[in-house]
PDB file of C-alpha atoms in Angstrom:
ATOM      1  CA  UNK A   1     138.422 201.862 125.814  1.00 93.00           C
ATOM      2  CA  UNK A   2     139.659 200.307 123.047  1.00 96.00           C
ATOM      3  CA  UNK A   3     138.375 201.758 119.513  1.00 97.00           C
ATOM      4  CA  UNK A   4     139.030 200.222 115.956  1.00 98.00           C
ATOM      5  CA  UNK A   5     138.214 202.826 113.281  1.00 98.00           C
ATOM      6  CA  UNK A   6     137.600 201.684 109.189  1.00 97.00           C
ATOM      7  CA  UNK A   7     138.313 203.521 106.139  1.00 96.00           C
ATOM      8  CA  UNK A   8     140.559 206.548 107.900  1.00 98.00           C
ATOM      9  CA  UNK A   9     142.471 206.398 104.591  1.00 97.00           C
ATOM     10  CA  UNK A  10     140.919 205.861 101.236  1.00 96.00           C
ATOM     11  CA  UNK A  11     142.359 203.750  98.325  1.00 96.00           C
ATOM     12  CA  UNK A  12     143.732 206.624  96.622  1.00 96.00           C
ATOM     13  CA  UNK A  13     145.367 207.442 100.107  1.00 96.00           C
ATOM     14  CA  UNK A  14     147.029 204.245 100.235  1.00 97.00           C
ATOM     15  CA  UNK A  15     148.001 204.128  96.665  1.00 96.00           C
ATOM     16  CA  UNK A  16     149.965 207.567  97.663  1.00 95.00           C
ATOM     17  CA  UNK A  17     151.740 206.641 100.188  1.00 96.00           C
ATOM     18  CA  UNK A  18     152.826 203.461  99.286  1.00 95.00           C
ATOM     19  CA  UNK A  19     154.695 204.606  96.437  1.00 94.00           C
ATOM     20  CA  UNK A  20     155.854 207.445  98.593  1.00 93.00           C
ATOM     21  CA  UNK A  21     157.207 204.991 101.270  1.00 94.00           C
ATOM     22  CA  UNK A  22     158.253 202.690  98.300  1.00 90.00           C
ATOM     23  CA  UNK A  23     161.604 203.795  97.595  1.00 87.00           C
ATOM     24  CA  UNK A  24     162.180 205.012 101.269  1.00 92.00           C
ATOM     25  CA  UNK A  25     165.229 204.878 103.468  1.00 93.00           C
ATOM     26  CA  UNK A  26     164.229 203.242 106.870  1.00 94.00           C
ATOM     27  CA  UNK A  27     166.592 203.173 109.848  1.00 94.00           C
ATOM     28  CA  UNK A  28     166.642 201.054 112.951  1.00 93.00           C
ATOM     29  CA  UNK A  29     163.427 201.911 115.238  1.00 90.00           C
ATOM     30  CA  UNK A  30     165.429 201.563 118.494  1.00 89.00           C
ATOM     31  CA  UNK A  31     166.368 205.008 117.890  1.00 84.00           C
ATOM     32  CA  UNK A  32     162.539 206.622 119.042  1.00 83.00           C
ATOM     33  CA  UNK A  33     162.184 203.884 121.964  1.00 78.00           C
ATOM     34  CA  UNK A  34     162.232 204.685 125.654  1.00 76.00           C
ATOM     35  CA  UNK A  35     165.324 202.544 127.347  1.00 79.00           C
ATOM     36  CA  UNK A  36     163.715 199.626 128.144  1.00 79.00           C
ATOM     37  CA  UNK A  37     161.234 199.478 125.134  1.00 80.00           C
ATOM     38  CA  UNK A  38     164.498 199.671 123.283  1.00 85.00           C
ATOM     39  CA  UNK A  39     165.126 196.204 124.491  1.00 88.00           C
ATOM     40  CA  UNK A  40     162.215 194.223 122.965  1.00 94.00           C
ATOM     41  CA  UNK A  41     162.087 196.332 119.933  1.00 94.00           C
ATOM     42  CA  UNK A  42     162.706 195.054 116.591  1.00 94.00           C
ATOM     43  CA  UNK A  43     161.365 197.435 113.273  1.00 96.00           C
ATOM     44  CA  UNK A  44     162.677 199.704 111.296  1.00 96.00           C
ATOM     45  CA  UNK A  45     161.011 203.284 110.483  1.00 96.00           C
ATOM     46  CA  UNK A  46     161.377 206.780 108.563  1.00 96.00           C
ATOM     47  CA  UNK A  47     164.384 208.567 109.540  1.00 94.00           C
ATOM     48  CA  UNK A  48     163.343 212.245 110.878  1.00 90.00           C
ATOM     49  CA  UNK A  49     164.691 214.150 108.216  1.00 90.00           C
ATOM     50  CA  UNK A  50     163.472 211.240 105.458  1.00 92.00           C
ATOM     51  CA  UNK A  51     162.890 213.728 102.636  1.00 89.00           C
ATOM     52  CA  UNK A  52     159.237 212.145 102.324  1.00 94.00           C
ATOM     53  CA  UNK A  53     158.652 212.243 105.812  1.00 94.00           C
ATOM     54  CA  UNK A  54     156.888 215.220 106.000  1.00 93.00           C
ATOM     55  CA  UNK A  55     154.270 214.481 103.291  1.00 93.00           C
ATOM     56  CA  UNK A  56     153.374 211.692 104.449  1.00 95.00           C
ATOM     57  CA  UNK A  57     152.755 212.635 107.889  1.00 95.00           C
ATOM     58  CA  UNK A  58     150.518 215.550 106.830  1.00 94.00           C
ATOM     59  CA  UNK A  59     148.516 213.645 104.805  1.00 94.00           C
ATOM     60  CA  UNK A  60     148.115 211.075 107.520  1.00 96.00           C
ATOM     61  CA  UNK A  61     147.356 213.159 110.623  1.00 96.00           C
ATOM     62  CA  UNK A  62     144.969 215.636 107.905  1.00 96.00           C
ATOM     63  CA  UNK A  63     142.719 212.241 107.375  1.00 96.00           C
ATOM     64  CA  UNK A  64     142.497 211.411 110.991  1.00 97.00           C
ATOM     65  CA  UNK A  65     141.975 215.119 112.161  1.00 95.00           C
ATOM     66  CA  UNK A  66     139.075 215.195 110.082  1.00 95.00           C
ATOM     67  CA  UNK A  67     137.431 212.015 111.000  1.00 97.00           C
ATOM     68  CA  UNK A  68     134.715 212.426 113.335  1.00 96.00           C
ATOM     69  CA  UNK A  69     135.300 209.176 115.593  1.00 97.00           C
ATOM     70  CA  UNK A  70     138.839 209.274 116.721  1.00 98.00           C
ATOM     71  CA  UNK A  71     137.946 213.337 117.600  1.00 97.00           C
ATOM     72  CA  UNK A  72     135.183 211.627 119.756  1.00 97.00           C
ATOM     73  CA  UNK A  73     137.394 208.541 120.916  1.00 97.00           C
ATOM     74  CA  UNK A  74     140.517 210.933 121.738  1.00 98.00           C
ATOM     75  CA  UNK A  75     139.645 214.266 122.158  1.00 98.00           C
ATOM     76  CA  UNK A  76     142.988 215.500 120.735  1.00 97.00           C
ATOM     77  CA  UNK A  77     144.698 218.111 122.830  1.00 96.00           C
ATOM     78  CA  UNK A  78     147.804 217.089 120.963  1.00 96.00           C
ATOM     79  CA  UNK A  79     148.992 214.885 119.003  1.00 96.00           C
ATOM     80  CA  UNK A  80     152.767 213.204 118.513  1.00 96.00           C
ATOM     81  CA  UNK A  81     154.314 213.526 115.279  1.00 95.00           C
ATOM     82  CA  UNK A  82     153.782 210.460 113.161  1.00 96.00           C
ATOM     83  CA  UNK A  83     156.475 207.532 113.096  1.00 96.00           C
ATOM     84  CA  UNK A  84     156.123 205.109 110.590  1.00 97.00           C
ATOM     85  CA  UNK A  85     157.143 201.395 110.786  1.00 97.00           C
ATOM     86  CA  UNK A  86     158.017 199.148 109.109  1.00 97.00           C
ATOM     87  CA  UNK A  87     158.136 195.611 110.109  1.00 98.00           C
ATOM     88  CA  UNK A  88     160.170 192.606 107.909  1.00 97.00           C
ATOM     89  CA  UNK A  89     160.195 188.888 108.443  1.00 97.00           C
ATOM     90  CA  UNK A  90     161.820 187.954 111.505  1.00 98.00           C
ATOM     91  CA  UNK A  91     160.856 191.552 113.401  1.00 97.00           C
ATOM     92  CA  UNK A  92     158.522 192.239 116.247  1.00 97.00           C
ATOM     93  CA  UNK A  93     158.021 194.742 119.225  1.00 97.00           C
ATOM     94  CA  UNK A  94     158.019 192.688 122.418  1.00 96.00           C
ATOM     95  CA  UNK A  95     155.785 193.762 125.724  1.00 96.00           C
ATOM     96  CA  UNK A  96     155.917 196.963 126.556  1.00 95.00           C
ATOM     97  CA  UNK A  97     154.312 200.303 127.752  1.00 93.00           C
ATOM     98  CA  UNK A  98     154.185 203.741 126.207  1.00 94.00           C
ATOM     99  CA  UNK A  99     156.615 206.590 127.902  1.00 93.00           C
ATOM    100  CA  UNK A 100     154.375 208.921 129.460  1.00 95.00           C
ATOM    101  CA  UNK A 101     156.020 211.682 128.726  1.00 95.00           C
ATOM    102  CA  UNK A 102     156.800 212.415 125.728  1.00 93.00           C
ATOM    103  CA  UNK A 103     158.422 215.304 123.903  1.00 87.00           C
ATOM    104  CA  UNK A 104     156.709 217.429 120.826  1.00 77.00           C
ATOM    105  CA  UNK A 105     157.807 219.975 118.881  1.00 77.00           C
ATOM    106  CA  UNK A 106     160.082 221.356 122.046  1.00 84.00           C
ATOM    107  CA  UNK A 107     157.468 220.573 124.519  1.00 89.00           C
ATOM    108  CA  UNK A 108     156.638 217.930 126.638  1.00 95.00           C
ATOM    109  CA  UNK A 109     153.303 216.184 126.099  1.00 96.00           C
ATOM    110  CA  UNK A 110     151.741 212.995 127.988  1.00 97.00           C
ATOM    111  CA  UNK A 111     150.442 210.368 126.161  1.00 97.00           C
ATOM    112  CA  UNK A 112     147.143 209.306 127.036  1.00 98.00           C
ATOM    113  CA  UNK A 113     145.728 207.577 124.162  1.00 98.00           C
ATOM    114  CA  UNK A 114     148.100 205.781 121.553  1.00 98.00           C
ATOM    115  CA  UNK A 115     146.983 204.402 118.023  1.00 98.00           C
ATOM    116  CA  UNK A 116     147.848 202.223 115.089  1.00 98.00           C
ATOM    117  CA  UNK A 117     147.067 203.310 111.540  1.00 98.00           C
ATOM    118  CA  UNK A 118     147.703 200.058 108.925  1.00 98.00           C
ATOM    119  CA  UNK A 119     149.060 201.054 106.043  1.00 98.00           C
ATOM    120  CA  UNK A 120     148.826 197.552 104.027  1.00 97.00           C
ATOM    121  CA  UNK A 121     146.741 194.574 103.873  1.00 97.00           C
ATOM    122  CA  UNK A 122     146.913 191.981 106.040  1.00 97.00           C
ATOM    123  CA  UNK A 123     147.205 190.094 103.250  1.00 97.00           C
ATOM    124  CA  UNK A 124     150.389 191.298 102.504  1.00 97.00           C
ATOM    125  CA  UNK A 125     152.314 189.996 105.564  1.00 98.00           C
ATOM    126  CA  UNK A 126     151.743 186.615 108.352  1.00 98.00           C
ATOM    127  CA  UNK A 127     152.009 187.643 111.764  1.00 98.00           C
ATOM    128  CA  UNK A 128     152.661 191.368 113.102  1.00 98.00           C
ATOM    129  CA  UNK A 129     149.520 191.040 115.303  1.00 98.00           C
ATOM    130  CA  UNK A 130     149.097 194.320 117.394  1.00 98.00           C
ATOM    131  CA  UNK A 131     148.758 192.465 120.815  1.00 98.00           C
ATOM    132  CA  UNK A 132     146.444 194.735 123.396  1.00 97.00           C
ATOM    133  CA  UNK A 133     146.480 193.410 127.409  1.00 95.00           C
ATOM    134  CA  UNK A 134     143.003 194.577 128.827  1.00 86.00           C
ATOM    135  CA  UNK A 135     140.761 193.529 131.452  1.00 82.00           C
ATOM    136  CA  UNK A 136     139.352 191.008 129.528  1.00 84.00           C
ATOM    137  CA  UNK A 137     142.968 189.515 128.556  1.00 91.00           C
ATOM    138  CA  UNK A 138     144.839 189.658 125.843  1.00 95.00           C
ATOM    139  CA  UNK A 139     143.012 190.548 122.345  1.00 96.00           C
ATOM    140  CA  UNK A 140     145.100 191.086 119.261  1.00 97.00           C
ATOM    141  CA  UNK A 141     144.245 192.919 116.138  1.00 98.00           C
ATOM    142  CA  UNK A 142     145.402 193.274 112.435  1.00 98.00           C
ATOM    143  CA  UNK A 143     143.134 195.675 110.973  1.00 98.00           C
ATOM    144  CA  UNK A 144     142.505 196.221 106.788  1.00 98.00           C
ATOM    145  CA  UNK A 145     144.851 198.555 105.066  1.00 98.00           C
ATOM    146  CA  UNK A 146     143.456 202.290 105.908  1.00 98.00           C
ATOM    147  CA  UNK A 147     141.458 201.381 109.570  1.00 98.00           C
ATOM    148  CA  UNK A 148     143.062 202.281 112.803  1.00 98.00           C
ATOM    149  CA  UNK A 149     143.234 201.344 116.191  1.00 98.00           C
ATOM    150  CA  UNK A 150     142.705 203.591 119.580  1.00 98.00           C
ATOM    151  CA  UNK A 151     143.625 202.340 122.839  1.00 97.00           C
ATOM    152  CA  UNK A 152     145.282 203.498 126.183  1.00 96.00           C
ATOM    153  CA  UNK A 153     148.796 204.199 126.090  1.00 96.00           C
ATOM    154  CA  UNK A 154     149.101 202.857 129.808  1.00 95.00           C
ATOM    155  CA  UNK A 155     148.316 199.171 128.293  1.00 96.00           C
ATOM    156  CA  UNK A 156     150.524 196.783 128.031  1.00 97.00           C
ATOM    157  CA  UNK A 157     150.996 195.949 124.301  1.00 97.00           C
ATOM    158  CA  UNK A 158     153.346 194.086 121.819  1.00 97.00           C
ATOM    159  CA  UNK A 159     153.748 193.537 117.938  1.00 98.00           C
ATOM    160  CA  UNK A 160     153.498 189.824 117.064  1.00 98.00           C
ATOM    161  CA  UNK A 161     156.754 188.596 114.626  1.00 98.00           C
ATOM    162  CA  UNK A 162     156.101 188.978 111.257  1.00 98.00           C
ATOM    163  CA  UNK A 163     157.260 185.652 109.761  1.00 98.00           C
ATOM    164  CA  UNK A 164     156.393 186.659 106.224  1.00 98.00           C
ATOM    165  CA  UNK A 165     155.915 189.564 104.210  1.00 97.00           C
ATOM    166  CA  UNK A 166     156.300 193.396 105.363  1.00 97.00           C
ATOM    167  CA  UNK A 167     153.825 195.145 107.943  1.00 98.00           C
ATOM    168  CA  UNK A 168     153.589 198.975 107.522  1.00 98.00           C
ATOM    169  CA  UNK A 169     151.944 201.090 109.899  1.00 98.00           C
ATOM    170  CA  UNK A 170     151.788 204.681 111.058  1.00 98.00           C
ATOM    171  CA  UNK A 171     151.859 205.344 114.749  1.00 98.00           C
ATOM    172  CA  UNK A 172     151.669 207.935 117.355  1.00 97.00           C
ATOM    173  CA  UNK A 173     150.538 209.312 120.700  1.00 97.00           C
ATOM    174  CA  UNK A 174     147.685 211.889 121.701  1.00 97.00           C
ATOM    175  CA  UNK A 175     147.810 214.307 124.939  1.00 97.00           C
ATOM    176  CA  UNK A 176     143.589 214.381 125.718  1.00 98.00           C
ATOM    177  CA  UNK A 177     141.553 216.840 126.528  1.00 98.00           C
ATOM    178  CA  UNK A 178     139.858 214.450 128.606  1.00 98.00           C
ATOM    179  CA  UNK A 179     142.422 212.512 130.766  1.00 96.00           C
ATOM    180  CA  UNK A 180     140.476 209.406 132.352  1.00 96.00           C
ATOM    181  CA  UNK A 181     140.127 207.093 130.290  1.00 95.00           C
ATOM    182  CA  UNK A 182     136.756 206.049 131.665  1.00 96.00           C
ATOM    183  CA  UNK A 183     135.875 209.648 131.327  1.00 98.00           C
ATOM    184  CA  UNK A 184     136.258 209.437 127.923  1.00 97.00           C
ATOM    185  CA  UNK A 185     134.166 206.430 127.354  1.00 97.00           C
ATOM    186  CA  UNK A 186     131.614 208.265 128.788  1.00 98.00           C
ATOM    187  CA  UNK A 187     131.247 211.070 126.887  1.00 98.00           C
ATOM    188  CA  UNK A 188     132.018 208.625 123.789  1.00 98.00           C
ATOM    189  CA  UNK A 189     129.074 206.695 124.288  1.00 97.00           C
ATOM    190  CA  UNK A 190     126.936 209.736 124.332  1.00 97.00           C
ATOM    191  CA  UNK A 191     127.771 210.800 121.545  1.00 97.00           C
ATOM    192  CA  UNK A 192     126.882 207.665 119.819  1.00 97.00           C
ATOM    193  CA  UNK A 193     123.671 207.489 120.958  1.00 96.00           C
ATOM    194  CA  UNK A 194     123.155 211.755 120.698  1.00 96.00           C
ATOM    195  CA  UNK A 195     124.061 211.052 116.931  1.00 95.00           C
ATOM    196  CA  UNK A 196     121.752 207.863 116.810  1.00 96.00           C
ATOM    197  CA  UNK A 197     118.590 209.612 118.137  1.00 96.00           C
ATOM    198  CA  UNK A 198     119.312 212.517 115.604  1.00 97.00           C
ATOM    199  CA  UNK A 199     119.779 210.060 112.804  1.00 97.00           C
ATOM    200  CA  UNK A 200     116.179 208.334 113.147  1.00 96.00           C
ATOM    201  CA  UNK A 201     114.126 210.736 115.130  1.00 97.00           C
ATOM    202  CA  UNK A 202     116.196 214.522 114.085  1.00 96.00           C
ATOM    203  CA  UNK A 203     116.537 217.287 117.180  1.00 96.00           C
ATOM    204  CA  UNK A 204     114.067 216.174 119.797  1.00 96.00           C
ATOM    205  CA  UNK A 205     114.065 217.204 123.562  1.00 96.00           C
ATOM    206  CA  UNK A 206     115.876 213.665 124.697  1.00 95.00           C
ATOM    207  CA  UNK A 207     118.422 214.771 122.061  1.00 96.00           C
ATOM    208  CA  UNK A 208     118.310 218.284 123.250  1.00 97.00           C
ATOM    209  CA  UNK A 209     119.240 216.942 126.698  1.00 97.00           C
ATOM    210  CA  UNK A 210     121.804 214.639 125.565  1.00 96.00           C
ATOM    211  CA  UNK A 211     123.403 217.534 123.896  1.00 97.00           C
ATOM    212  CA  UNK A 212     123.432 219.918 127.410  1.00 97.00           C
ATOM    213  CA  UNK A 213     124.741 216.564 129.661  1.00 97.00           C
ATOM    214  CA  UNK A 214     127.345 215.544 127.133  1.00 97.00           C
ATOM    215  CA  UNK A 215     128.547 219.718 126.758  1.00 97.00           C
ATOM    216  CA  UNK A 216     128.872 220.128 130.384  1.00 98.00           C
ATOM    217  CA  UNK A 217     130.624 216.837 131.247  1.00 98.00           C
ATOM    218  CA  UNK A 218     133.091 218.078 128.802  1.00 97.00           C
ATOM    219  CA  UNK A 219     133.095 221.496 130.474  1.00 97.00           C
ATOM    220  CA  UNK A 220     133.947 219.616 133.408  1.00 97.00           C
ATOM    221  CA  UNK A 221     136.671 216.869 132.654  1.00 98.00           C
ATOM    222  CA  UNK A 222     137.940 219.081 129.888  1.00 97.00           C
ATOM    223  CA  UNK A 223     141.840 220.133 130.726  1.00 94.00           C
ATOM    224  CA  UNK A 224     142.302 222.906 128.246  1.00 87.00           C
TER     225      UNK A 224
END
């Protein structure tokens, strides 16, 4: 399931961190890639001990904690600290996979669902196309400053060359409550339509029974 999320950050967000990240130091991003990622990739991000590192990831993963449908898309378990990219003319991030394994804050985590926050507009840069291979081929996406995109980390995926301007983006990894994928769909759409049928008709039986299914799938796919 592939999920694209608007407004994540607002305005005054963006405003932040930009001038945050303005002045930054970035290093080479081979230094964060599994071995053979580090082959086909070509950015530059925030060194780990960037002084405004820290801020900026906190007020990143506070605004997507708090949104209501990556909690239903992802059901965080954990979630990977923050990197965040940046991508000049003449850089990409060829085909690839997520490592499954991953390690956080001195333990190991799998990564189940990844995701792309933009931090700019696409206006700002040509190219840098996040490139998703799914069933139904290959779709790409460049999202407006602030939305985000959740997919499967066991996708095959790739950053198109930005051939002008800069592309900046936070990224990172979340360890499910809800493993399968298709699981997750699941109890995704049910939500949507649970919060649909309260929306127009309020706390009926059907949405009374919606309520019980989607709990106790949850209670039963849930790896806690």
């Amino acid at each position: 399931m592939i999920v694209c999320i608007g407004n994540v950050l607002t305005d005054e967000d963006l405003k932040l961190i930009s001038s945050q990240l303005e002045s930054a130091n970035f290093v080479d991003g081979k230094v964060t890639a599994g071995w053979h990622a580090r082959l086909v990739k070509h950015n530059t991000q925030l060194p780990k001990d960037a002084p405004v590192l820290k801020e900026v990831r906190s007020h990143i993963t506070a605004a997507i904690q708090r949104h209501p449908v990556f909690q239903m898309a992802a059901r965080p378990k954990r979630i990977h600290p923050l990197l965040i990219s940046r991508y000049e003319a003449g850089m990409a991030y060829g085909t690839h996979t997520d490592d499954a394994l991953m390690r956080s804050q001195n333990q190991v985590m799998r990564s189940d669902v990844s995701f792309t926050l933009f931090l700019n507009s696409p206006a700002d840069y040509e190219g840098g196309e996040l490139v998703i291979d799914s069933t139904q081929g290959e779709q790409d996406y460049k999202l407006p400053a602030g939305s985000m995109i959740v997919y499967p980390s066991s996708t095959l995926h790739r950053v198109e060359t930005v051939t002008a301007g800069q592309r900046l983006a936070a990224v990172s990894w979340v360890q499910s409550l809800v493993r399968d994928p298709s699981d997750r769909e699941i109890l995704f759409d049910l939500d949507t339509v649970r919060q649909a049928i309260f929306a127009t008709s309020g706390k009926t039986r059907e949405f009374d029974l919606l309520s019980k299914t989607s709990a106790n799938l949850l209670r039963k796919w849930s790896e806690c």
